[in-house]
Structures are given as C-alpha cells and as structure tokens.
Short mmCIF file of N, CA and C in Angstrom, two decimals:
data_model
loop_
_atom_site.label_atom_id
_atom_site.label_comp_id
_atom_site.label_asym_id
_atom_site.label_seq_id
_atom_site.Cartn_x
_atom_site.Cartn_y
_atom_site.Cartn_z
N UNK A 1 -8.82 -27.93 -9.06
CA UNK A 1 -7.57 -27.89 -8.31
C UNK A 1 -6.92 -29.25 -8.42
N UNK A 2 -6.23 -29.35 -8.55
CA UNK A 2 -4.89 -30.32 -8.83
C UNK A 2 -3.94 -30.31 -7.61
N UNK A 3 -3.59 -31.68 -6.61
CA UNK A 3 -2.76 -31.49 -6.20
C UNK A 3 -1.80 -33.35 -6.19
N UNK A 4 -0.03 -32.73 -6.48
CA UNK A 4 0.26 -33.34 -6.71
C UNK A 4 1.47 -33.80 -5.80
N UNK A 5 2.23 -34.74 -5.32
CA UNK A 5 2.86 -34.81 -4.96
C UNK A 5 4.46 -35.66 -5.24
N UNK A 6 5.46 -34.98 -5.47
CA UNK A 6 7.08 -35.23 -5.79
C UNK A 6 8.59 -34.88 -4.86
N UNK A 7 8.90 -35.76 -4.77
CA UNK A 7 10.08 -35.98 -3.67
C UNK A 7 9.90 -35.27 -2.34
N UNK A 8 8.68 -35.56 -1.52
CA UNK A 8 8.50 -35.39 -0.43
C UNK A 8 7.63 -34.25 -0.44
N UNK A 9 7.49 -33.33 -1.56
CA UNK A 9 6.98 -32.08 -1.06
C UNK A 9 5.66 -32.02 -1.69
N UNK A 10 4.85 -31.38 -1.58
CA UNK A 10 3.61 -31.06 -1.50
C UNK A 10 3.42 -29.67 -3.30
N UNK A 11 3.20 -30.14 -3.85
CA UNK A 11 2.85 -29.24 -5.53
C UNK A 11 1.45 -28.88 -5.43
N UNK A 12 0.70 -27.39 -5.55
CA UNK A 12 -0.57 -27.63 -5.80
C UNK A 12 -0.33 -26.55 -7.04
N UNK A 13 -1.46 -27.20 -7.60
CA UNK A 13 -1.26 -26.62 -9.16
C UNK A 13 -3.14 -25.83 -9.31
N UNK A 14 -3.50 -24.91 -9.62
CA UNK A 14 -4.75 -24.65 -9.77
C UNK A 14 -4.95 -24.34 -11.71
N UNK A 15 -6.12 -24.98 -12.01
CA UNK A 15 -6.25 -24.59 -13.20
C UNK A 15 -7.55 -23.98 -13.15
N UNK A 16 -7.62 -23.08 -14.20
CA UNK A 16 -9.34 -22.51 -14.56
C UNK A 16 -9.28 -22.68 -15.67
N UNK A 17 -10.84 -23.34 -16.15
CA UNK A 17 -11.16 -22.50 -17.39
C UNK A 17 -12.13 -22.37 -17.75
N UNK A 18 -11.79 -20.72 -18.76
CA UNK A 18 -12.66 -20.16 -18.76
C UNK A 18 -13.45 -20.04 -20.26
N UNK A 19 -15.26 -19.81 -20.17
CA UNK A 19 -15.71 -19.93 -21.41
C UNK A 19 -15.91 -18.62 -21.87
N UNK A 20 -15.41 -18.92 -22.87
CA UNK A 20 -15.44 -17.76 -23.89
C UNK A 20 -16.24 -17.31 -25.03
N UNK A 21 -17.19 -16.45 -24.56
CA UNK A 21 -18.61 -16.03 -25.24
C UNK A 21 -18.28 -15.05 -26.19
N UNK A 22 -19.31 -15.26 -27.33
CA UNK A 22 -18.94 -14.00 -28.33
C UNK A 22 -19.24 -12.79 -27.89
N UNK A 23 -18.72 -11.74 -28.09
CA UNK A 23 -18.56 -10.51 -27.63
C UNK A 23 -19.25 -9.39 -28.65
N UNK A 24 -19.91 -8.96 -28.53
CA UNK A 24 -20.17 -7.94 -29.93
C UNK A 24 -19.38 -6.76 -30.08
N UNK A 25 -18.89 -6.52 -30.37
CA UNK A 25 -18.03 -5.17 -30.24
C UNK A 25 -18.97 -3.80 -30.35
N UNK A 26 -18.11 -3.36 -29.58
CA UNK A 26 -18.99 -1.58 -30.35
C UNK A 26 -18.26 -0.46 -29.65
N UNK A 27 -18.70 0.84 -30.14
CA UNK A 27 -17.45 1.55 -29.69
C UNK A 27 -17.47 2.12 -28.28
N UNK A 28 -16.42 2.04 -28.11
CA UNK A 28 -15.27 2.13 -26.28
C UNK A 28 -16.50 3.17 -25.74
N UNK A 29 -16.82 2.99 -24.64
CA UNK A 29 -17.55 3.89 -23.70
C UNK A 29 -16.60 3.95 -22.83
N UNK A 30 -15.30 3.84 -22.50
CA UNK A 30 -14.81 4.04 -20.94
C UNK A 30 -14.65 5.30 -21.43
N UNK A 31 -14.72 5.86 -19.86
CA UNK A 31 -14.21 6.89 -19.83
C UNK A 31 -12.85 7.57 -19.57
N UNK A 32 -12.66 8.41 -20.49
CA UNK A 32 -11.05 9.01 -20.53
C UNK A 32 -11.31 10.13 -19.69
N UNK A 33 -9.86 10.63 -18.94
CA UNK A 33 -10.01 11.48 -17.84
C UNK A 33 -8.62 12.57 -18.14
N UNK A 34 -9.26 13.97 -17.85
CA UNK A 34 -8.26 14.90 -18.41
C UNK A 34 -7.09 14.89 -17.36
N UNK A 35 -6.36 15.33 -17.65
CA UNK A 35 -5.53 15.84 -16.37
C UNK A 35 -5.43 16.47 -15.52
N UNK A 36 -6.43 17.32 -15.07
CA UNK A 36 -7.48 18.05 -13.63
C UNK A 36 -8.58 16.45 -12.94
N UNK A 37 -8.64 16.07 -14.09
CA UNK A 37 -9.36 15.01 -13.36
C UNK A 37 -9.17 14.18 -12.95
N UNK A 38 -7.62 13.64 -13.78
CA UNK A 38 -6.88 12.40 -12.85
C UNK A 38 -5.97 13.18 -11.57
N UNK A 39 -5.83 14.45 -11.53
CA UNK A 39 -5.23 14.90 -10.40
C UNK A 39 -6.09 14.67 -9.09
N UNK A 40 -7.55 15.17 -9.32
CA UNK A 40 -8.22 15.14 -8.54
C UNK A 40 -8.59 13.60 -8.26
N UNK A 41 -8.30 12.42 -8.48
CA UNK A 41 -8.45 11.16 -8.08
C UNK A 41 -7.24 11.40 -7.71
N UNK A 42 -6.00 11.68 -8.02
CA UNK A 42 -4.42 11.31 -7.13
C UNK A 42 -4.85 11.76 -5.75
N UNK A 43 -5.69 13.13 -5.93
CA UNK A 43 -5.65 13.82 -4.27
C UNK A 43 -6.42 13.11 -3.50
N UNK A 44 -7.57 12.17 -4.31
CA UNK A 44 -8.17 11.77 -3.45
C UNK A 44 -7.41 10.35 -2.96
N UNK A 45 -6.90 9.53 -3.96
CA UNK A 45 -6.21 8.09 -3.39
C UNK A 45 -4.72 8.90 -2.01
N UNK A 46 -4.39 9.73 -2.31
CA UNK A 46 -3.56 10.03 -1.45
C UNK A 46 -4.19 10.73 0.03
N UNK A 47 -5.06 11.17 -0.57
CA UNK A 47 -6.11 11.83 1.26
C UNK A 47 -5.87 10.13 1.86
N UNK A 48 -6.88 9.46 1.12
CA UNK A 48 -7.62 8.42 1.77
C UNK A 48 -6.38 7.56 2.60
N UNK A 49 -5.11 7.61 1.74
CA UNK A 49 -4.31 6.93 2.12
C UNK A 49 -3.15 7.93 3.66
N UNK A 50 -3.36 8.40 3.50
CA UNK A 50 -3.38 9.74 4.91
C UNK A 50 -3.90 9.28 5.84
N UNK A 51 -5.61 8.94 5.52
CA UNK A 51 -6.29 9.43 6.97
C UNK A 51 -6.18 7.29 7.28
N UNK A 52 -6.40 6.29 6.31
CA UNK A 52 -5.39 4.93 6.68
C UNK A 52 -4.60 4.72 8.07
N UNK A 53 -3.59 5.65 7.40
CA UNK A 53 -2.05 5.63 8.16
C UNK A 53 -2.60 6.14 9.17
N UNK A 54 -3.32 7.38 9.41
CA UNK A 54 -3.96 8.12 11.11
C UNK A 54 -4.30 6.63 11.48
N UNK A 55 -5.42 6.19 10.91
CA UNK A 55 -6.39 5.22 12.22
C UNK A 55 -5.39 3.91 11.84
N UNK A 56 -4.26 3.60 11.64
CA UNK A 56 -3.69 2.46 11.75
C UNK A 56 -2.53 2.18 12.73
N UNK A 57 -2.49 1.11 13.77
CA UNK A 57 -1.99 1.35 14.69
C UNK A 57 -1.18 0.53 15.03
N UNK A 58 -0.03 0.16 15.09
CA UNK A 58 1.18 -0.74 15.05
C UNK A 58 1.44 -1.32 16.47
N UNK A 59 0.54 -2.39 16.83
CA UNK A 59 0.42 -2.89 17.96
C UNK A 59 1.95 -3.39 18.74
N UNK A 60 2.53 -3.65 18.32
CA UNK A 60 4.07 -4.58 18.35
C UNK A 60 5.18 -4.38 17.43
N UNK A 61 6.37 -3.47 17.88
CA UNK A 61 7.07 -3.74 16.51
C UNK A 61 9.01 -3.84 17.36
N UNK A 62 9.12 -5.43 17.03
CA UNK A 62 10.15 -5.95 17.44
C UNK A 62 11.58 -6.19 16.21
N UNK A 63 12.37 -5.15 16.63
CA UNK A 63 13.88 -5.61 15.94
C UNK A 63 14.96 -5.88 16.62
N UNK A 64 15.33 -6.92 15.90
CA UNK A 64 16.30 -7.57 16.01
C UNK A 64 17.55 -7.68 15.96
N UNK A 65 18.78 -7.38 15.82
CA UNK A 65 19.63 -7.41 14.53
C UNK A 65 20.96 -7.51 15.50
N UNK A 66 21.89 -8.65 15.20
CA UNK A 66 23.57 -8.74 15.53
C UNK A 66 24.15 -8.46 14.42
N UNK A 67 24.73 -7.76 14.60
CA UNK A 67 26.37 -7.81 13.43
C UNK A 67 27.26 -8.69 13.71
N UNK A 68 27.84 -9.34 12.57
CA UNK A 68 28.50 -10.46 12.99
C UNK A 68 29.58 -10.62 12.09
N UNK A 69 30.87 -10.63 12.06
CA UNK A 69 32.19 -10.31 11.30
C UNK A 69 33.26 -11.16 12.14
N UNK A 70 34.15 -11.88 11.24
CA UNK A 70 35.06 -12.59 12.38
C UNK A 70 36.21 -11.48 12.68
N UNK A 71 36.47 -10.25 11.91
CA UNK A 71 37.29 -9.04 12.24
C UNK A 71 36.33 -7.98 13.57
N UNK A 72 36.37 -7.79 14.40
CA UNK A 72 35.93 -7.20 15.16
C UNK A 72 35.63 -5.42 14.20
N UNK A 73 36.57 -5.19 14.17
CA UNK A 73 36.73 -3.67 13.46
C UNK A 73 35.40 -3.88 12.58
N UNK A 74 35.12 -4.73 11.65
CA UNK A 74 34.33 -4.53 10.77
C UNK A 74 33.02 -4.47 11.10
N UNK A 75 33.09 -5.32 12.33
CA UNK A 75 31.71 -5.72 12.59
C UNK A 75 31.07 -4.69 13.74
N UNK A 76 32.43 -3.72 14.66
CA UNK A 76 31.72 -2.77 15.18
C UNK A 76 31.44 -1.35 13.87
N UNK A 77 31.69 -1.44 13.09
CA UNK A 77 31.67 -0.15 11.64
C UNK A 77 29.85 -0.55 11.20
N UNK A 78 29.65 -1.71 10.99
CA UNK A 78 28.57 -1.88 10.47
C UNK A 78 27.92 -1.76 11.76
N UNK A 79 28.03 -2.31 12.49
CA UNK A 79 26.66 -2.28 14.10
C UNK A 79 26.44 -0.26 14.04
N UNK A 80 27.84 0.46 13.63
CA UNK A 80 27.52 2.01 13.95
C UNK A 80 26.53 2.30 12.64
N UNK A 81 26.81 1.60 11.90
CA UNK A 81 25.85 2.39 10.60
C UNK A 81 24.20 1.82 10.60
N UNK A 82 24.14 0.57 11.12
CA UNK A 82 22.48 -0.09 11.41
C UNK A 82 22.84 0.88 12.46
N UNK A 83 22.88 1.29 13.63
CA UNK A 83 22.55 2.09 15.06
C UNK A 83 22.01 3.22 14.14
N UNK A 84 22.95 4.01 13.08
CA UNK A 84 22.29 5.45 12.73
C UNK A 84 21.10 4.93 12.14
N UNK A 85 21.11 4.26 11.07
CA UNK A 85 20.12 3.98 10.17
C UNK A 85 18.87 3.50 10.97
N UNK A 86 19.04 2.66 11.93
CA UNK A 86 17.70 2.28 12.20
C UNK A 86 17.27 3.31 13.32
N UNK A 87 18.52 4.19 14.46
CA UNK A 87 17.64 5.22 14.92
C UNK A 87 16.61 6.70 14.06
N UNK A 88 17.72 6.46 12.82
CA UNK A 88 17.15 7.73 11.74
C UNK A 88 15.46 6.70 11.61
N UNK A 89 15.59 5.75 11.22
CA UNK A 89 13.86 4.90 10.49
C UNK A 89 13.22 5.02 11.48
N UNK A 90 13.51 4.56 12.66
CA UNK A 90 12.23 4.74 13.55
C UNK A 90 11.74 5.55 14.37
N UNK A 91 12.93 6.74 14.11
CA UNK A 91 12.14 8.11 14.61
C UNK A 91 10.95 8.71 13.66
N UNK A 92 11.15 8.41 12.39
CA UNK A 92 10.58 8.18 11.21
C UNK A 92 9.12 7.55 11.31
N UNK A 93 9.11 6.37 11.57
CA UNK A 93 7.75 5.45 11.69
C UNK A 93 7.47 5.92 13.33
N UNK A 94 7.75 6.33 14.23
CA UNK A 94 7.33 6.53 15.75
C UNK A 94 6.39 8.45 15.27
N UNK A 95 6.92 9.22 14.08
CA UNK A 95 6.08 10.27 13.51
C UNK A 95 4.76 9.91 13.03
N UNK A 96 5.20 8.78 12.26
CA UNK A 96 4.22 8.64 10.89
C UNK A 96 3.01 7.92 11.92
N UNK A 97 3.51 6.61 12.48
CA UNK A 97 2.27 5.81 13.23
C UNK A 97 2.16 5.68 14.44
N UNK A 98 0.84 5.46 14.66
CA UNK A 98 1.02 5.28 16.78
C UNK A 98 1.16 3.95 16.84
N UNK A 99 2.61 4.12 17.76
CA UNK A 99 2.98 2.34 18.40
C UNK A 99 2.64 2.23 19.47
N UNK A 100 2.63 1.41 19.99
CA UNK A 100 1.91 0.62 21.35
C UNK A 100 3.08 0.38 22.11
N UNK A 101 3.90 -1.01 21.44
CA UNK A 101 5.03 -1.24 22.25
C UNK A 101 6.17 -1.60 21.52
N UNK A 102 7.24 -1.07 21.86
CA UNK A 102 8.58 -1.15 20.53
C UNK A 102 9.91 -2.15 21.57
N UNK A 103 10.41 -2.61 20.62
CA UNK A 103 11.26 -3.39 21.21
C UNK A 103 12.24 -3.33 20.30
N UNK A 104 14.09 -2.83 20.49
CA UNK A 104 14.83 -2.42 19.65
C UNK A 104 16.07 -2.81 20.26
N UNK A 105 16.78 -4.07 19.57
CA UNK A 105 17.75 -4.92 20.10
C UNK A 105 18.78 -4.96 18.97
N UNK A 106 19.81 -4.20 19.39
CA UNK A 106 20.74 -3.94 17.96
C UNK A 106 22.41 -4.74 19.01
N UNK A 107 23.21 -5.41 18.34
CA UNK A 107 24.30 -5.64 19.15
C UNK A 107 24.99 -6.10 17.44
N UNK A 108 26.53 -6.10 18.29
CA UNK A 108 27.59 -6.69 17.01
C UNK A 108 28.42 -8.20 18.07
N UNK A 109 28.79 -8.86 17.12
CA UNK A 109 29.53 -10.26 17.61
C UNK A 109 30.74 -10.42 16.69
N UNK A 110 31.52 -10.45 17.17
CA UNK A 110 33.29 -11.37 16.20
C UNK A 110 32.99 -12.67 16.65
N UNK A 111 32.10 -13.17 17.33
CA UNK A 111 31.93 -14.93 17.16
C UNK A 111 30.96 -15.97 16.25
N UNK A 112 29.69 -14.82 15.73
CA UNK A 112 29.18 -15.40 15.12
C UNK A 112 29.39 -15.37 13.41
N UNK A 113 29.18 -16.41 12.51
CA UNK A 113 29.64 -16.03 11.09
C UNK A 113 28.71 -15.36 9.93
N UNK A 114 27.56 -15.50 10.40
CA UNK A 114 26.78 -14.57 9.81
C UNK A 114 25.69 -13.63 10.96
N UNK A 115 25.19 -12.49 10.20
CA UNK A 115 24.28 -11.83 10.51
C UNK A 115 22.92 -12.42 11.01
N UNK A 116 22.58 -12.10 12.46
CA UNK A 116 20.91 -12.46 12.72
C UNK A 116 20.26 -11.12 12.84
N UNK A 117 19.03 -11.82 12.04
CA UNK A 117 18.42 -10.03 11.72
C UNK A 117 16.79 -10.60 11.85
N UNK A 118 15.93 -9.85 13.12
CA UNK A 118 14.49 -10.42 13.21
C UNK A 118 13.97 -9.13 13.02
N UNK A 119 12.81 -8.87 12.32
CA UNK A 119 11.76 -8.07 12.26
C UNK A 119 10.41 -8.66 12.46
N UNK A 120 9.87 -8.06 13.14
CA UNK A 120 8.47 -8.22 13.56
C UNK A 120 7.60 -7.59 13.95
N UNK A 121 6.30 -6.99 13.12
CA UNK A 121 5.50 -6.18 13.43
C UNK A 121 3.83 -6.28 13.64
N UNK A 122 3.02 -6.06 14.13
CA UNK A 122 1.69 -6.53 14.18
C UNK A 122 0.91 -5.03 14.00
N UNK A 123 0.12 -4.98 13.15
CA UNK A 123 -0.55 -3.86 12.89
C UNK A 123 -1.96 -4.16 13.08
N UNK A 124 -3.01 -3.42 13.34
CA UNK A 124 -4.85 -3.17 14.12
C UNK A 124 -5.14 -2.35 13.51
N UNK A 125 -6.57 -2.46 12.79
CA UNK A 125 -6.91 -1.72 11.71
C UNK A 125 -8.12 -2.41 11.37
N UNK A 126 -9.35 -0.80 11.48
CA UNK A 126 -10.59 -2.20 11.62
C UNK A 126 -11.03 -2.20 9.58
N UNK A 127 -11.82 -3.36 9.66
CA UNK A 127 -12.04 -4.08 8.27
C UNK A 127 -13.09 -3.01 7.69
N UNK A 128 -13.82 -1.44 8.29
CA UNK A 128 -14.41 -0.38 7.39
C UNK A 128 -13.19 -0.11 6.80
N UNK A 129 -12.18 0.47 7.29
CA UNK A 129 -10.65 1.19 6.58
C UNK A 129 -10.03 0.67 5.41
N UNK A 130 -10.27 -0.85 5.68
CA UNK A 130 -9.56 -1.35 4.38
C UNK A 130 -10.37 -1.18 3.06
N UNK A 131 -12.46 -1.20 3.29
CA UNK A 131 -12.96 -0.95 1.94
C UNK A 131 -12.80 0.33 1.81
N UNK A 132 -12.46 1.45 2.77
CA UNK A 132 -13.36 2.67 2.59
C UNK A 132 -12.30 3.57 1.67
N UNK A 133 -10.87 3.08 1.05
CA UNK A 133 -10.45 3.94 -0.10
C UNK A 133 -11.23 3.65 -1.04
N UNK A 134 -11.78 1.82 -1.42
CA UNK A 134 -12.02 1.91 -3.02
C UNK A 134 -13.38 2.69 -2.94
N UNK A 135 -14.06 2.77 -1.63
CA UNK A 135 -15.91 3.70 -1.99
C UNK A 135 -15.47 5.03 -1.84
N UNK A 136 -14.41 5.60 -1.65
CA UNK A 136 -13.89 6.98 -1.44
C UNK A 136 -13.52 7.29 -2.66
N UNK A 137 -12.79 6.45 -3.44
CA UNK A 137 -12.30 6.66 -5.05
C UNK A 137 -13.29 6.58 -6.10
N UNK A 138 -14.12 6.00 -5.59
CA UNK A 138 -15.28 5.63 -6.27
C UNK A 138 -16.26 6.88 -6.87
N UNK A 139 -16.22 7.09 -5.02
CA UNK A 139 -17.49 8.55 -5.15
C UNK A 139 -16.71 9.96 -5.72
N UNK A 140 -15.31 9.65 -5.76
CA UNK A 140 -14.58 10.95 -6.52
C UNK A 140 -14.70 10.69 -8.17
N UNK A 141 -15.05 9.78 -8.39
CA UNK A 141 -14.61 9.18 -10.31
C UNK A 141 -15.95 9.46 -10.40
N UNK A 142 -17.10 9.10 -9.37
CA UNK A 142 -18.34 9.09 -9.96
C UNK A 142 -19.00 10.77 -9.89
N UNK A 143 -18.39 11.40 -9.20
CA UNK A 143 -18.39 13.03 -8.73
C UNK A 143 -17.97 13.46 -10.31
N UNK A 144 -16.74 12.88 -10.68
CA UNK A 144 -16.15 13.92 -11.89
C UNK A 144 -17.18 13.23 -13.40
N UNK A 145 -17.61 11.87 -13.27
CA UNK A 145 -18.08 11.24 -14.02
C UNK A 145 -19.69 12.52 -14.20
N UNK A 146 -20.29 12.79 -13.37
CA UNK A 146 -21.51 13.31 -12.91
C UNK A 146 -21.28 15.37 -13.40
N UNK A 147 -20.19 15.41 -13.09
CA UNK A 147 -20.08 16.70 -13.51
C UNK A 147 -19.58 17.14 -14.94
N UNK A 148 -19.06 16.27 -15.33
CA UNK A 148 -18.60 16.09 -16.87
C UNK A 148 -19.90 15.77 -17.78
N UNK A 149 -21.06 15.00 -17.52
CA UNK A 149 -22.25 14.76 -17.92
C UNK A 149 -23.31 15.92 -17.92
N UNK A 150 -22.97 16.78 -16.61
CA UNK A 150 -23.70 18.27 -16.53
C UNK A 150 -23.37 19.21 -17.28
N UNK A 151 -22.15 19.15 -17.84
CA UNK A 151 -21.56 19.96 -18.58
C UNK A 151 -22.04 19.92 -20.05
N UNK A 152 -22.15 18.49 -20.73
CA UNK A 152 -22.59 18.25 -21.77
C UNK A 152 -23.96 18.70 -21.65
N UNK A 153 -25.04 18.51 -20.82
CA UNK A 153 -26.12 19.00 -21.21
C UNK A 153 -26.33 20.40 -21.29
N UNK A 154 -25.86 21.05 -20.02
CA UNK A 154 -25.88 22.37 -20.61
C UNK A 154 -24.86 23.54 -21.81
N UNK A 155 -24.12 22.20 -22.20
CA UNK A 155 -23.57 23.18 -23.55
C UNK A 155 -24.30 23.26 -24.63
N UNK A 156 -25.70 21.47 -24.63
CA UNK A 156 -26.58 21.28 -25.51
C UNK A 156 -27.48 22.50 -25.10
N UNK A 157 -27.72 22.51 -24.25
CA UNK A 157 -28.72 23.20 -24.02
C UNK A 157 -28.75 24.69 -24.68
N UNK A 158 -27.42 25.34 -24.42
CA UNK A 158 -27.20 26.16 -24.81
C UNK A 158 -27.03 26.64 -26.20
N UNK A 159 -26.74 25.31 -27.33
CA UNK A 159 -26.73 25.77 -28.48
C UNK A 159 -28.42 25.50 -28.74
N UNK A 160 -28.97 24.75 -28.47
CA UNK A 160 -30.34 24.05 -28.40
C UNK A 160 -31.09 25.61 -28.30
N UNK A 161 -30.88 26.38 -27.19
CA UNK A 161 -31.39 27.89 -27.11
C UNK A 161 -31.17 28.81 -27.77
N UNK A 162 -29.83 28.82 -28.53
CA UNK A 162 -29.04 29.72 -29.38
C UNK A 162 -29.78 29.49 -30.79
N UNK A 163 -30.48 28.98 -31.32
CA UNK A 163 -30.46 28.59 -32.26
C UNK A 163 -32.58 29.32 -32.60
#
C-alpha cells in the first residue's frame, strides 16, 4: 500500500503483485449448463432473493425533499409531480418491505435557488441471510451437477448391458 500525499488531500494508491506460475493446460472441465438448467438456477437466485426481501426490515426510512424555483408556478408543478411519484414509490416499498418508522417531508419554496433533497434509510438483516443465497445457489448447481452425473452412468450402464 502506497500512500501519498498532494495539495492538501490524502491519495492512497494500492498495488499487488501477483506471481505468475506455469499453468499446464488441459482440456476445460467447467461445466456448461443447458437451458432447463440455467432456468432452474434463475428460479433458484430469484426464490432466495424473495425470501431476503421477507426477512429484511427497513428500520428508518426518512425523505426529504423542497422544490425550489424562483417562479412559484413552476415550483408548485414539480412539488405535484414528486407528491404523485413519491406517494406512487412508497406505497410500493411499504408492499414489498416491513418498515418500522417512515418519515415523509415533501414541501415547494420560490425562495430557495436550488432543490434540497435528503434520503435516508437504515435496513436490519441478520449476517445468516446475507451468506445463505450463495449456499442456496450452490446446493442447486451442485443438485443439477449430481443429477447430470447420474444420468451418464446409467446411460453407460445401459449400453454396458445392451451389449
């Protein structure tokens, strides 16, 4: 790590490096996945990401927002279109997640020259949830990995008997 400093501010620069071993080549073992099989990983990254959103819980979610136009007219036109838009979004997110406590402060000003706009949200979510898509995706790749391998033996098997 490298750190450097120029006209007051603070530069950190990180370098790696890395050694580079000979590799032997040989041919590709990954595995390729049909299109029943990458469906069935979509269904599963999308379950997992479902039942996420259930146990995730939006402790705090504070907005902010003035409209601010030195023409009055303009600046009550836009305050009506954030009012629809943000009552349409957070009837939206008040479906999708459980909030705790909401705080929703919308106003317009002809005195100020620009827009103040605060968002702020705090989300709770315990640290199993965050590993448990990649061991959920895991055990679905290693499910299709496992049944695709059963298949090969008993097609051997079968000419293996046929014969």
């Amino acid at each position: 790590i490298q750190i450097s400093f120029k006209n007051g501010k603070t530069d950190v620069v990180l370098k790696l490096s890395i050694l580079k071993l000979p590799v032997k080549k040989s041919a590709s073992r990954k595995p390729v996945f049909k299109n029943s099989e990458k469906k069935r990983i979509l269904k599963a990254v999308l379950d997992i990401f479902e039942k996420l959103r259930k146990k995730a819980i939006i402790e705090k979610l504070k907005i902010s927002c003035v409209q601010a136009d030195p023409d009055p007219y303009v600046a009550v036109m836009r305050y009506n279109i954030l009012n629809a838009v943000a009552g349409s979004a957070l009837q939206f997110v008040e479906k999708r997640f459980k909030i705790r406590e909401k705080s929703v402060y919308l106003d317009y000003s002809g005195r100020l020259q620009e827009t103040e706009t605060e968002i702020y949200f705090g989300i709770s979510i315990r640290v199993v949830w965050l590993l448990h898509p990649g061991f959920h995706v895991g055990r679905v790749i290693f499910k299709i990995l496992a049944d695709r391998r059963s298949e090969q033996r008993s097609k051997r098997w079968k000419t293996n008997s046929a014969t």
